[in-house]
CSV table of C-alpha atoms in Angstrom, one decimal:
chain,number,residue,atom,x,y,z
A,1,MET,CA,0.0,0.0,0.0
A,2,ILE,CA,1.4,3.4,-1.0
A,3,ASN,CA,1.5,6.3,1.5
A,4,ARG,CA,-0.3,8.9,-0.7
A,5,THR,CA,0.5,11.9,1.5
A,6,ALA,CA,4.2,11.0,1.8
A,7,SER,CA,4.4,10.2,-1.9
A,8,GLY,CA,2.8,13.5,-2.9
A,9,ARG,CA,5.1,15.5,-0.6
A,10,ALA,CA,8.1,13.8,-2.1
A,11,ALA,CA,6.8,14.6,-5.6
A,12,ARG,CA,6.5,18.3,-4.8
A,13,ASN,CA,9.9,18.4,-3.2
A,14,ASN,CA,11.4,17.0,-6.3
A,15,LEU,CA,9.8,19.5,-8.6
A,16,TRP,CA,12.3,22.1,-7.8
A,17,MET,CA,15.1,19.7,-8.6
A,18,VAL,CA,13.5,18.8,-11.9
A,19,VAL,CA,13.3,22.4,-13.1
A,20,ASN,CA,16.7,23.6,-11.9
A,21,HIS,CA,18.6,20.5,-12.9
A,22,PRO,CA,17.3,19.4,-16.3
A,23,PRO,CA,20.1,16.8,-17.0
A,24,ARG,CA,19.0,14.8,-13.9
A,25,PHE,CA,15.4,14.9,-15.0
A,26,ARG,CA,15.0,11.5,-16.5
A,27,LYS,CA,16.5,9.8,-13.4
A,28,ILE,CA,14.2,11.7,-11.0
A,29,LEU,CA,11.1,11.1,-13.2
A,30,SER,CA,11.9,7.4,-13.4
A,31,SER,CA,12.2,7.2,-9.6
A,32,LEU,CA,8.9,9.1,-9.1
A,33,ARG,CA,7.1,6.7,-11.4
A,34,GLU,CA,8.5,3.6,-9.8
A,35,ASN,CA,7.5,4.7,-6.3
A,36,GLY,CA,4.0,5.6,-7.4
A,37,LEU,CA,2.3,9.0,-7.5
A,38,PRO,CA,-1.0,10.2,-6.2
A,39,PRO,CA,-3.8,11.0,-8.6
A,40,ALA,CA,-4.2,14.6,-9.5
A,41,GLY,CA,-5.8,16.6,-6.7
A,42,ALA,CA,-5.1,13.9,-4.0
A,43,VAL,CA,-2.7,16.2,-2.1
A,44,SER,CA,-3.2,19.7,-3.5
A,45,GLY,CA,-7.0,19.5,-3.4
A,46,ARG,CA,-7.5,20.4,-7.0
A,47,PRO,CA,-10.0,18.4,-9.0
A,48,PRO,CA,-8.8,16.1,-11.8
A,49,GLU,CA,-7.6,18.2,-14.7
A,50,VAL,CA,-9.5,18.2,-18.0
A,51,PRO,CA,-7.5,19.5,-21.0
A,52,LEU,CA,-8.6,22.9,-22.2
A,53,HIS,CA,-9.7,23.2,-25.8
A,54,PRO,CA,-9.9,26.4,-27.9
A,55,ALA,CA,-13.7,26.6,-27.4
A,56,GLN,CA,-13.3,26.2,-23.6
A,57,ALA,CA,-10.4,28.6,-23.2
A,58,PRO,CA,-10.9,32.2,-21.9
A,59,SER,CA,-11.7,34.5,-24.8
A,60,ILE,CA,-11.9,38.3,-25.5
A,61,ASP,CA,-15.5,39.3,-25.7
A,62,ILE,CA,-16.4,41.7,-28.5
A,63,SER,CA,-19.9,42.7,-29.2
A,64,ILE,CA,-21.5,45.6,-31.2
A,65,ASP,CA,-25.2,46.7,-30.8
A,66,PHE,CA,-26.1,47.9,-34.3
A,67,THR,CA,-29.7,48.6,-33.2
A,68,ARG,CA,-28.8,51.9,-31.4
A,69,PRO,CA,-26.4,54.7,-32.2
A,70,ASP,CA,-23.1,54.7,-30.3
A,71,GLY,CA,-20.1,57.0,-30.9
A,72,PRO,CA,-19.3,57.2,-34.6
A,73,ARG,CA,-22.1,54.8,-35.5
A,74,THR,CA,-24.7,57.5,-36.3
A,75,ARG,CA,-25.8,56.8,-39.9
A,76,PRO,CA,-29.0,54.8,-39.9
A,77,LEU,CA,-29.8,52.0,-42.4
A,78,LEU,CA,-33.5,51.3,-42.8
A,79,VAL,CA,-34.1,47.6,-43.6
A,80,GLU,CA,-37.6,46.1,-43.6
A,81,GLY,CA,-38.8,49.0,-41.4
A,82,LYS,CA,-36.0,48.5,-38.8
A,83,ARG,CA,-33.0,50.7,-38.3
A,84,LEU,CA,-29.4,49.7,-38.0
A,85,TYR,CA,-26.7,52.3,-37.1
A,86,VAL,CA,-23.3,52.2,-38.8
A,87,ASP,CA,-20.3,54.5,-39.2
A,88,GLU,CA,-20.3,55.8,-42.7
A,89,HIS,CA,-16.5,56.0,-42.8
A,90,TYR,CA,-16.3,52.3,-41.9
A,91,ILE,CA,-18.8,51.0,-44.4
A,92,SER,CA,-17.2,53.2,-47.1
A,93,GLU,CA,-14.0,51.2,-46.8
A,94,TRP,CA,-15.8,48.0,-47.6
A,95,SER,CA,-18.4,49.1,-50.2
A,96,PRO,CA,-18.0,51.8,-52.9
A,97,VAL,CA,-21.8,51.6,-53.5
A,98,LEU,CA,-22.6,52.4,-49.9
A,99,ARG,CA,-20.0,55.1,-49.9
A,100,ALA,CA,-21.6,56.8,-52.9
A,101,TRP,CA,-25.0,56.6,-51.2
A,102,CYS,CA,-23.6,58.3,-48.1
A,103,ILE,CA,-22.1,61.1,-50.2
A,104,GLU,CA,-25.3,61.6,-52.2
A,105,CYS,CA,-27.6,61.6,-49.1
A,106,PRO,CA,-25.7,63.3,-46.3
A,107,ASP,CA,-27.3,63.3,-42.9
A,108,ARG,CA,-30.2,61.0,-44.1
A,109,GLU,CA,-31.0,57.4,-43.4
A,110,LEU,CA,-30.1,54.9,-46.2
A,111,ILE,CA,-33.0,52.7,-47.3
A,112,LEU,CA,-31.8,49.2,-48.3
A,113,ALA,CA,-34.5,47.7,-50.5
A,114,ASN,CA,-35.0,44.0,-51.5
A,115,VAL,CA,-32.8,42.7,-48.7
A,116,GLN,CA,-33.6,41.0,-45.4
A,117,TYR,CA,-32.9,42.5,-42.0
A,118,ASP,CA,-31.2,39.4,-40.7
A,119,HIS,CA,-29.0,39.2,-43.8
A,120,ILE,CA,-27.7,42.8,-43.4
A,121,MET,CA,-27.1,42.1,-39.7
A,122,GLU,CA,-25.0,39.0,-40.7
A,123,MET,CA,-23.0,41.1,-43.2
A,124,LEU,CA,-22.3,43.8,-40.6
A,125,GLU,CA,-21.1,41.3,-38.0
A,126,CYS,CA,-18.7,39.8,-40.6
A,127,ILE,CA,-17.1,43.0,-41.7
A,128,HIS,CA,-16.8,44.7,-38.3
A,129,PRO,CA,-14.3,43.9,-35.5
A,130,THR,CA,-16.7,41.3,-34.2
A,131,TYR,CA,-15.0,39.2,-36.9
A,132,LYS,CA,-17.9,36.7,-37.2
A,133,ALA,CA,-16.8,33.5,-39.0
A,134,ILE,CA,-18.3,32.5,-42.3
A,135,ASP,CA,-20.0,29.0,-42.4
A,136,ASP,CA,-21.7,26.8,-44.9
A,137,GLN,CA,-25.0,28.6,-44.3
A,138,SER,CA,-23.9,32.3,-44.1
A,139,VAL,CA,-21.7,32.1,-47.2
A,140,HIS,CA,-24.9,31.8,-49.4
A,141,ILE,CA,-26.3,34.9,-47.6
A,142,LEU,CA,-23.2,37.0,-47.9
A,143,LEU,CA,-22.3,36.3,-51.5
A,144,PRO,CA,-25.3,38.1,-53.1
A,145,LEU,CA,-24.9,41.1,-50.7
A,146,ALA,CA,-21.1,41.3,-51.3
A,147,TYR,CA,-21.6,41.1,-55.1
A,148,ASP,CA,-24.4,43.7,-55.2
A,149,TYR,CA,-22.6,46.2,-53.0
A,150,GLN,CA,-19.2,45.5,-54.7
A,151,MET,CA,-17.6,44.5,-51.4
A,152,GLU,CA,-14.4,42.9,-52.8
A,153,GLY,CA,-13.1,42.2,-49.3
A,154,LEU,CA,-16.2,40.2,-48.3
A,155,LEU,CA,-16.1,38.4,-51.6
A,156,HIS,CA,-12.5,37.4,-50.9
A,157,ARG,CA,-13.4,36.1,-47.4
A,158,CYS,CA,-16.3,34.0,-48.9
A,159,GLU,CA,-13.9,32.7,-51.6
A,160,CYS,CA,-11.3,31.6,-49.0
A,161,PHE,CA,-14.1,29.7,-47.2
A,162,LEU,CA,-15.3,28.0,-50.4
A,163,ILE,CA,-11.7,27.0,-51.4
A,164,ASN,CA,-11.4,25.0,-48.2
A,165,HIS,CA,-15.0,23.8,-48.0
A,166,ASN,CA,-16.2,20.6,-49.6
A,167,LEU,CA,-18.9,21.2,-52.2
A,168,PRO,CA,-19.7,19.4,-55.5
A,169,PHE,CA,-17.4,20.4,-58.3
A,170,LEU,CA,-20.0,21.9,-60.5
A,171,GLU,CA,-21.5,23.8,-57.6
A,172,LYS,CA,-18.2,25.5,-56.9
A,173,VAL,CA,-17.7,26.3,-60.6
A,174,TRP,CA,-21.2,27.9,-60.8
A,175,ILE,CA,-20.6,30.0,-57.6
A,176,ALA,CA,-17.2,31.1,-59.0
A,177,ASP,CA,-18.8,32.0,-62.3
A,178,ARG,CA,-21.8,33.7,-60.8
A,179,TYR,CA,-19.9,36.0,-58.4
A,180,LYS,CA,-16.7,36.4,-60.5
A,181,LEU,CA,-14.5,34.5,-58.0
A,182,ASN,CA,-11.6,34.1,-60.4
A,183,ARG,CA,-9.2,32.5,-57.9
A,184,LEU,CA,-11.8,29.8,-56.9
A,185,LEU,CA,-12.5,29.2,-60.6
A,186,VAL,CA,-8.8,28.7,-61.4
A,187,LEU,CA,-8.3,26.3,-58.6
A,188,CYS,CA,-11.3,24.3,-59.8
A,189,LEU,CA,-9.9,24.1,-63.3
A,190,ARG,CA,-6.5,23.1,-61.9
A,191,GLU,CA,-8.1,20.2,-60.1
A,192,MET,CA,-9.6,18.9,-63.3
A,193,ARG,CA,-7.8,16.2,-65.3
A,194,PRO,CA,-8.1,15.5,-69.0
A,195,ASN,CA,-10.8,13.0,-69.8
A,196,SER,CA,-12.2,13.2,-66.3
A,197,LYS,CA,-15.8,12.4,-65.7
A,198,ILE,CA,-18.0,15.3,-64.8
A,199,ASP,CA,-21.8,15.2,-64.3
A,200,LEU,CA,-23.0,17.9,-66.8
A,201,SER,CA,-26.7,17.3,-66.1
A,202,GLY,CA,-28.7,19.7,-63.9
A,203,THR,CA,-29.4,23.4,-63.7
A,204,ARG,CA,-26.0,24.4,-62.5
A,205,TYR,CA,-24.3,23.4,-65.8
A,206,TYR,CA,-26.9,25.2,-67.9
A,207,ALA,CA,-26.5,28.3,-65.7
A,208,LEU,CA,-22.8,28.6,-66.5
A,209,SER,CA,-21.6,31.3,-68.8
A,210,ASP,CA,-20.3,30.5,-72.3
A,211,ARG,CA,-16.8,31.6,-71.2
A,212,VAL,CA,-16.7,29.0,-68.4
A,213,LYS,CA,-18.2,26.2,-70.6
A,214,VAL,CA,-15.3,26.8,-73.1
A,215,LEU,CA,-12.8,26.6,-70.3
A,216,LEU,CA,-14.2,23.3,-69.1
A,217,LEU,CA,-14.3,21.9,-72.6
A,218,GLU,CA,-10.6,22.9,-73.3
A,219,ARG,CA,-9.5,21.5,-70.0
A,220,LEU,CA,-11.2,18.2,-70.6
A,221,HIS,CA,-9.4,17.9,-73.9
A,222,GLY,CA,-5.9,18.4,-72.5
A,223,ALA,CA,-5.4,22.2,-72.4
A,224,PRO,CA,-2.8,23.3,-69.8
A,225,ALA,CA,-4.1,24.4,-66.4
A,226,PRO,CA,-4.3,28.2,-65.9
A,227,GLU,CA,-1.8,29.9,-63.7
A,228,GLU,CA,-2.8,30.1,-60.0
A,229,ILE,CA,-3.9,33.6,-58.9
A,230,PRO,CA,-2.0,34.9,-55.8
A,231,GLU,CA,-4.2,35.5,-52.8
A,232,PRO,CA,-4.8,39.3,-52.1
A,233,PRO,CA,-3.8,41.6,-50.5
A,234,LEU,CA,-0.4,41.8,-52.2
A,235,ASP,CA,0.8,45.2,-50.9
A,236,LEU,CA,-0.3,48.5,-49.5
A,237,GLU,CA,0.1,50.5,-52.7
A,238,THR,CA,-3.4,52.1,-52.3
A,239,TYR,CA,-2.4,53.5,-48.9
A,240,GLN,CA,0.8,55.2,-50.0
A,241,ARG,CA,-0.9,58.4,-51.2
A,242,ALA,CA,-3.7,60.6,-49.9
A,243,THR,CA,-7.2,60.3,-51.3
A,244,ASP,CA,-10.7,61.5,-50.3
A,245,LEU,CA,-11.2,58.3,-48.4
A,246,HIS,CA,-7.7,57.9,-46.9
A,247,PHE,CA,-6.8,61.4,-45.9
A,248,ALA,CA,-4.9,61.0,-42.6
A,249,ALA,CA,-1.2,60.1,-42.4
A,250,ILE,CA,-0.2,57.4,-40.0
A,251,LYS,CA,3.6,57.2,-39.2
A,252,ALA,CA,5.5,54.3,-37.8
A,253,LYS,CA,8.4,54.6,-35.4
A,254,THR,CA,10.8,54.2,-38.3
A,255,GLY,CA,9.2,57.2,-40.1
A,256,ARG,CA,7.3,55.2,-42.8
A,257,VAL,CA,4.0,56.9,-43.6
A,258,TYR,CA,0.7,55.4,-44.8
A,259,TYR,CA,-2.6,57.2,-45.5
A,260,VAL,CA,-5.7,55.8,-43.9
A,261,ASN,CA,-9.2,56.7,-42.8
A,262,PRO,CA,-8.7,57.5,-39.1
A,263,TYR,CA,-12.2,56.6,-38.1
A,264,TYR,CA,-11.8,53.2,-39.6
A,265,VAL,CA,-8.6,52.6,-37.8
A,266,ALA,CA,-10.2,53.8,-34.6
A,267,ALA,CA,-12.8,51.1,-34.8
A,268,TRP,CA,-10.0,48.5,-34.6
A,269,SER,CA,-7.6,50.3,-32.2
A,270,ASN,CA,-8.4,51.6,-28.7
A,271,VAL,CA,-5.2,53.7,-28.9
A,272,PHE,CA,-6.5,55.7,-31.9
A,273,GLN,CA,-10.0,55.7,-30.6
A,274,GLU,CA,-8.8,57.6,-27.6
A,275,ARG,CA,-6.8,60.0,-29.7
A,276,ILE,CA,-9.5,60.8,-32.2
A,277,PHE,CA,-12.6,61.0,-30.0
A,278,HIS,CA,-11.0,62.2,-26.7
A,279,GLY,CA,-7.8,63.9,-27.8
A,280,PRO,CA,-6.8,66.9,-29.9
A,281,SER,CA,-9.1,67.6,-32.9
A,282,ASN,CA,-6.2,67.3,-35.4
A,283,THR,CA,-6.4,63.9,-37.2
A,284,GLU,CA,-4.2,64.9,-40.2
A,285,GLU,CA,-1.2,63.1,-38.9
A,286,MET,CA,-1.0,60.3,-36.3
A,287,PHE,CA,2.0,58.6,-34.8
A,288,CYS,CA,1.9,54.8,-34.3
A,289,PRO,CA,3.8,52.9,-31.5
A,290,CYS,CA,4.7,50.1,-34.0
A,291,SER,CA,7.6,49.3,-36.2
A,292,HIS,CA,7.1,49.5,-40.0
A,293,GLU,CA,6.7,45.7,-40.3
A,294,GLU,CA,4.1,45.7,-37.5
A,295,LEU,CA,2.2,48.7,-38.9
A,296,LYS,CA,2.1,47.1,-42.4
A,297,ALA,CA,0.8,43.8,-41.0
A,298,PHE,CA,-1.8,45.6,-38.9
A,299,LEU,CA,-3.1,47.7,-41.8
A,300,MET,CA,-3.3,44.6,-44.1
A,301,ALA,CA,-5.1,42.6,-41.4
A,302,ILE,CA,-7.8,45.1,-40.7
A,303,HIS,CA,-8.5,46.6,-44.2
A,304,PRO,CA,-10.5,44.7,-46.8
A,305,PRO,CA,-9.8,42.1,-48.1
A,306,GLN,CA,-8.1,41.5,-44.7
A,307,LEU,CA,-4.9,39.5,-44.8
A,308,ARG,CA,-5.4,35.8,-43.8
A,309,ILE,CA,-3.5,35.2,-40.6
A,310,ASN,CA,-1.3,32.1,-40.6
A,311,GLU,CA,1.9,30.7,-39.1
A,312,GLN,CA,4.2,33.0,-41.1
A,313,ASN,CA,2.6,36.3,-40.3
A,314,ILE,CA,0.9,35.8,-36.9
A,315,GLY,CA,3.9,37.2,-35.0
A,316,PRO,CA,4.0,40.8,-36.3
A,317,ILE,CA,0.2,40.9,-36.5
A,318,LEU,CA,-0.2,39.8,-32.9
A,319,MET,CA,2.4,42.3,-31.7
A,320,ALA,CA,0.8,45.1,-33.6
A,321,GLY,CA,-2.6,44.1,-32.2
A,322,CYS,CA,-1.0,44.4,-28.7
A,323,ARG,CA,0.6,47.7,-29.3
A,324,MET,CA,-2.4,49.2,-31.0
A,325,GLU,CA,-4.7,47.7,-28.3
A,326,SER,CA,-6.9,45.9,-30.8
A,327,PRO,CA,-9.1,43.4,-29.0
A,328,ALA,CA,-10.5,42.0,-32.3
A,329,LEU,CA,-7.0,41.1,-33.6
A,330,LEU,CA,-5.8,39.8,-30.3
A,331,ARG,CA,-8.8,37.5,-30.1
A,332,LYS,CA,-8.4,36.3,-33.7
A,333,CYS,CA,-4.6,35.6,-33.2
A,334,ALA,CA,-5.1,33.9,-29.8
A,335,HIS,CA,-7.8,31.6,-31.3
A,336,ILE,CA,-5.4,30.6,-34.1
A,337,LEU,CA,-2.5,30.0,-31.6
A,338,LEU,CA,-4.7,27.6,-29.6
A,339,GLN,CA,-5.5,25.4,-32.6
A,340,PRO,CA,-3.5,22.2,-32.4
A,341,GLN,CA,-3.2,21.8,-36.2
A,342,ILE,CA,-1.0,24.9,-36.9
A,343,GLN,CA,2.7,24.3,-37.4
A,344,LEU,CA,4.0,26.2,-34.4
A,345,SER,CA,5.7,24.7,-31.4
A,346,VAL,CA,4.0,25.1,-28.0
A,347,PHE,CA,7.0,27.2,-26.8
A,348,VAL,CA,6.5,29.7,-29.7
A,349,ARG,CA,2.8,30.0,-29.0
A,350,LEU,CA,3.6,30.4,-25.2
A,351,SER,CA,6.1,33.2,-26.0
A,352,LEU,CA,3.7,35.1,-28.3
A,353,LEU,CA,0.8,34.9,-25.7
A,354,ASP,CA,3.2,36.0,-23.0
A,355,ARG,CA,4.6,39.0,-24.9
A,356,CYS,CA,1.1,40.2,-25.6
A,357,PHE,CA,0.0,39.8,-21.9
A,358,LEU,CA,-2.7,37.2,-22.8
A,359,HIS,CA,-1.9,35.3,-19.6
A,360,GLU,CA,-5.4,33.9,-19.2
A,361,MET,CA,-4.9,31.8,-22.3
A,362,ILE,CA,-1.5,30.3,-21.3
A,363,PRO,CA,-3.0,27.3,-19.4
A,364,ALA,CA,-5.0,26.3,-22.5
A,365,CYS,CA,-1.8,26.6,-24.6
A,366,LEU,CA,0.3,24.5,-22.1
A,367,SER,CA,-2.4,21.8,-22.0
A,368,MET,CA,-1.1,20.7,-25.4
A,369,VAL,CA,2.0,19.4,-23.7
A,370,GLN,CA,1.3,15.8,-22.6
A,371,ARG,CA,4.7,14.6,-21.4
A,372,PRO,CA,6.9,16.1,-18.7
A,373,GLU,CA,10.0,15.6,-20.8
A,374,HIS,CA,8.6,18.0,-23.4
A,375,LEU,CA,7.9,20.7,-20.8
A,376,ILE,CA,11.5,20.4,-19.5
A,377,GLN,CA,12.9,20.8,-23.0
A,378,MET,CA,11.0,24.1,-23.2
A,379,THR,CA,13.0,25.4,-20.2
A,380,GLN,CA,16.2,24.8,-22.2
A,381,GLN,CA,15.2,27.1,-25.0
A,382,SER,CA,17.5,30.1,-25.6
A,383,THR,CA,14.6,32.5,-25.1
A,384,TYR,CA,13.3,30.9,-21.9
A,385,ASP,CA,14.7,33.7,-19.8
A,386,CYS,CA,12.6,36.2,-21.8
A,387,LEU,CA,9.3,34.7,-20.4
A,388,SER,CA,7.5,36.5,-17.6
A,389,THR,CA,7.3,35.1,-14.1
A,390,ARG,CA,3.6,34.4,-14.7
A,391,ALA,CA,4.3,32.3,-17.8
A,392,ARG,CA,7.1,30.3,-16.0
A,393,ALA,CA,4.8,29.7,-13.1
A,394,ALA,CA,2.1,28.4,-15.5
A,395,MET,CA,4.8,26.0,-16.8
A,396,MET,CA,5.5,24.8,-13.3
A,397,ASP,CA,1.7,24.3,-12.7
A,398,ARG,CA,1.5,22.2,-15.9
A,399,LEU,CA,4.6,20.2,-14.9
A,400,SER,CA,3.1,19.4,-11.4
A,401,VAL,CA,0.0,18.0,-13.2
A,402,LEU,CA,2.0,15.9,-15.5
A,403,LEU,CA,4.1,14.5,-12.7
A,404,ASP,CA,1.0,13.7,-10.7
A,405,LYS,CA,-0.4,11.5,-13.4
A,406,PRO,CA,2.2,10.7,-16.1
A,407,GLY,CA,1.0,9.0,-19.2
A,408,MET,CA,-2.7,9.8,-18.9
A,409,GLN,CA,-3.7,10.9,-22.4
A,410,PRO,CA,-7.0,12.6,-23.3
A,411,HIS,CA,-9.6,10.3,-24.7
A,412,GLN,CA,-13.3,10.3,-25.7
A,413,CYS,CA,-15.8,8.5,-23.5
A,414,PHE,CA,-17.6,5.7,-25.3
A,415,ARG,CA,-20.8,6.5,-23.4
A,416,CYS,CA,-21.3,10.3,-23.3
A,417,LYS,CA,-18.6,11.2,-26.0
A,418,ALA,CA,-17.1,13.7,-23.6
A,419,HIS,CA,-13.4,14.5,-24.3
A,420,SER,CA,-11.4,14.3,-21.0
A,421,THR,CA,-8.5,12.7,-19.2
A,422,CYS,CA,-8.7,9.8,-16.8
A,423,SER,CA,-8.1,10.3,-13.2
A,424,GLY,CA,-7.0,6.7,-12.7
A,425,VAL,CA,-6.9,3.2,-14.1
A,426,THR,CA,-9.2,0.5,-12.9
A,427,TRP,CA,-8.4,-3.2,-13.8
A,428,MET,CA,-11.2,-5.7,-14.0
A,429,CYS,CA,-10.8,-9.5,-13.9
A,430,PRO,CA,-12.8,-11.2,-16.7
A,431,GLN,CA,-13.5,-14.3,-14.6
A,432,CYS,CA,-14.6,-13.0,-11.2
A,433,LYS,CA,-15.4,-9.4,-12.3
A,434,THR,CA,-13.3,-8.0,-9.4
A,435,TYR,CA,-12.0,-4.4,-9.7
A,436,SER,CA,-8.6,-3.2,-8.6
A,437,SER,CA,-7.0,0.3,-8.8
A,438,ASP,CA,-3.5,-0.9,-7.7
A,439,ALA,CA,-1.0,1.1,-9.8
A,440,ASN,CA,1.5,-1.8,-9.5
A,441,LEU,CA,-0.9,-4.4,-10.9
A,442,LEU,CA,0.3,-4.2,-14.5
A,443,ARG,CA,4.0,-4.3,-13.5
A,444,ASN,CA,3.5,-7.2,-11.1
A,445,THR,CA,1.6,-9.3,-13.6
A,446,ALA,CA,3.7,-8.5,-16.6
A,447,ALA,CA,6.1,-11.4,-15.9
A,448,SER,CA,3.4,-13.9,-15.1
A,449,SER,CA,1.3,-15.8,-17.6
A,450,GLY,CA,-2.4,-15.7,-17.7
A,451,THR,CA,-5.5,-15.2,-19.8
A,452,ALA,CA,-6.3,-11.9,-21.3
A,453,GLY,CA,-8.3,-9.5,-19.2
A,454,VAL,CA,-10.0,-6.2,-19.7
A,455,SER,CA,-9.0,-2.7,-18.5
A,456,SER,CA,-11.1,0.4,-18.4
A,457,LEU,CA,-10.0,4.0,-18.0
A,458,GLN,CA,-12.1,5.7,-15.3
A,459,GLY,CA,-13.3,9.0,-16.6
A,460,PRO,CA,-16.1,11.3,-15.6
A,461,GLY,CA,-19.0,9.5,-13.9
A,462,PRO,CA,-19.3,6.8,-11.2
A,463,PRO,CA,-16.1,5.1,-9.9
A,464,ASN,CA,-16.9,1.9,-11.8
A,465,SER,CA,-17.9,3.5,-15.1
A,466,THR,CA,-15.9,2.3,-18.1
A,467,THR,CA,-14.7,4.6,-20.9
A,468,GLY,CA,-12.0,2.6,-22.6
A,469,VAL,CA,-11.1,-1.1,-23.1
A,470,GLN,CA,-7.9,-2.9,-23.8
A,471,ASN,CA,-6.5,-6.4,-23.3
A,472,VAL,CA,-4.1,-6.9,-20.3
A,473,PRO,CA,-3.0,-9.9,-18.1
A,474,SER,CA,-5.6,-11.1,-15.8
A,475,ILE,CA,-5.6,-10.4,-12.0
A,476,ARG,CA,-4.1,-13.1,-9.8
């Protein structure tokens, strides 16, 4: 019988040695495992840990009430007899059609005919800092609105969604032809192979333009695939000179100047919101606390068509979002960093979250580390000393959890489908149906022969509930 209290005290006493003497880690960890460790929470009083997923991690709440005027949102849109209030400077960045209406009808409400109230609300939530994601239902709502109002940025976002979304081939080709999504059309043509079988029956084929029918015919008969179109935005050429829409100069710390609409930038940055609405009245020239690279990444990320954030550009965008105090960009970048599938190490994600003071999301980031050895390797990184005390303390908390219950991997319960981590292992004898939670059972019976048994991982629920099954030596 293991003395749980003494074992837990010994584990905690050894944690300091593990962190401060990494070369001795493997020997200490092996000793801790051989002597047995208490389950998570047995000594410290904390409940068994469940790994945090991006949907469960703390998030930055951003909400805009378009049904009432607030600050710069004073221009009313009348849709189906209901009013929505927007900032005319903001919507002018997205739609030249709406901008022309605002110029032609100053200080009057804009009447949007032949559209639905819910659809306009969906559009506003997608283009504003609320940054609402596009899904397989909203994309069919947004495409007609974006096309009618000439919103190239919103069309680009819909196009990016359709490129990565599974739809029938002819359906994608028809959408690309109908809404002039040339990048999507080129990718569809590149996927085709000569003499491939395509179902040409149905209304979608007959609705295609003659130009696209010719492209399909030539591609089927061996014509070379068209060149892939680069994804916009390519540069900030339109922001390098002053215009009626972009009339204020914004200068980086290095002296580089871009011309922007200050009211649009203020919607994304608390720093400029304070300067424009609560500071001096002069908005002709503004100074930015970012480097040129960060300012360029920030402007490309907030202006339509909005640069798609990925592993290559997330660093400068996140730092610019922190310096410019942009909750929308911080939330977007943090959500990406907490996605397991992106090609960034946990230490890089941890460093970025720490540098931007997103400490509440660090535990969710560290929950991706499943082995103590990997956490110790993070302490040997060259930039480990650059981490804050709070980030290193969170690493220590994660290490204590992993040492309390090494080897317990997250799994899905067969009964309730919940994704969690077991708090212990219960072995069941297939003959007498006797249960045992002795941690030394598998090691003691490994050398003995016997019939196959069944093991079950005890997850959320009653002590004898089973969530996983595998064959092990029977209990003697």
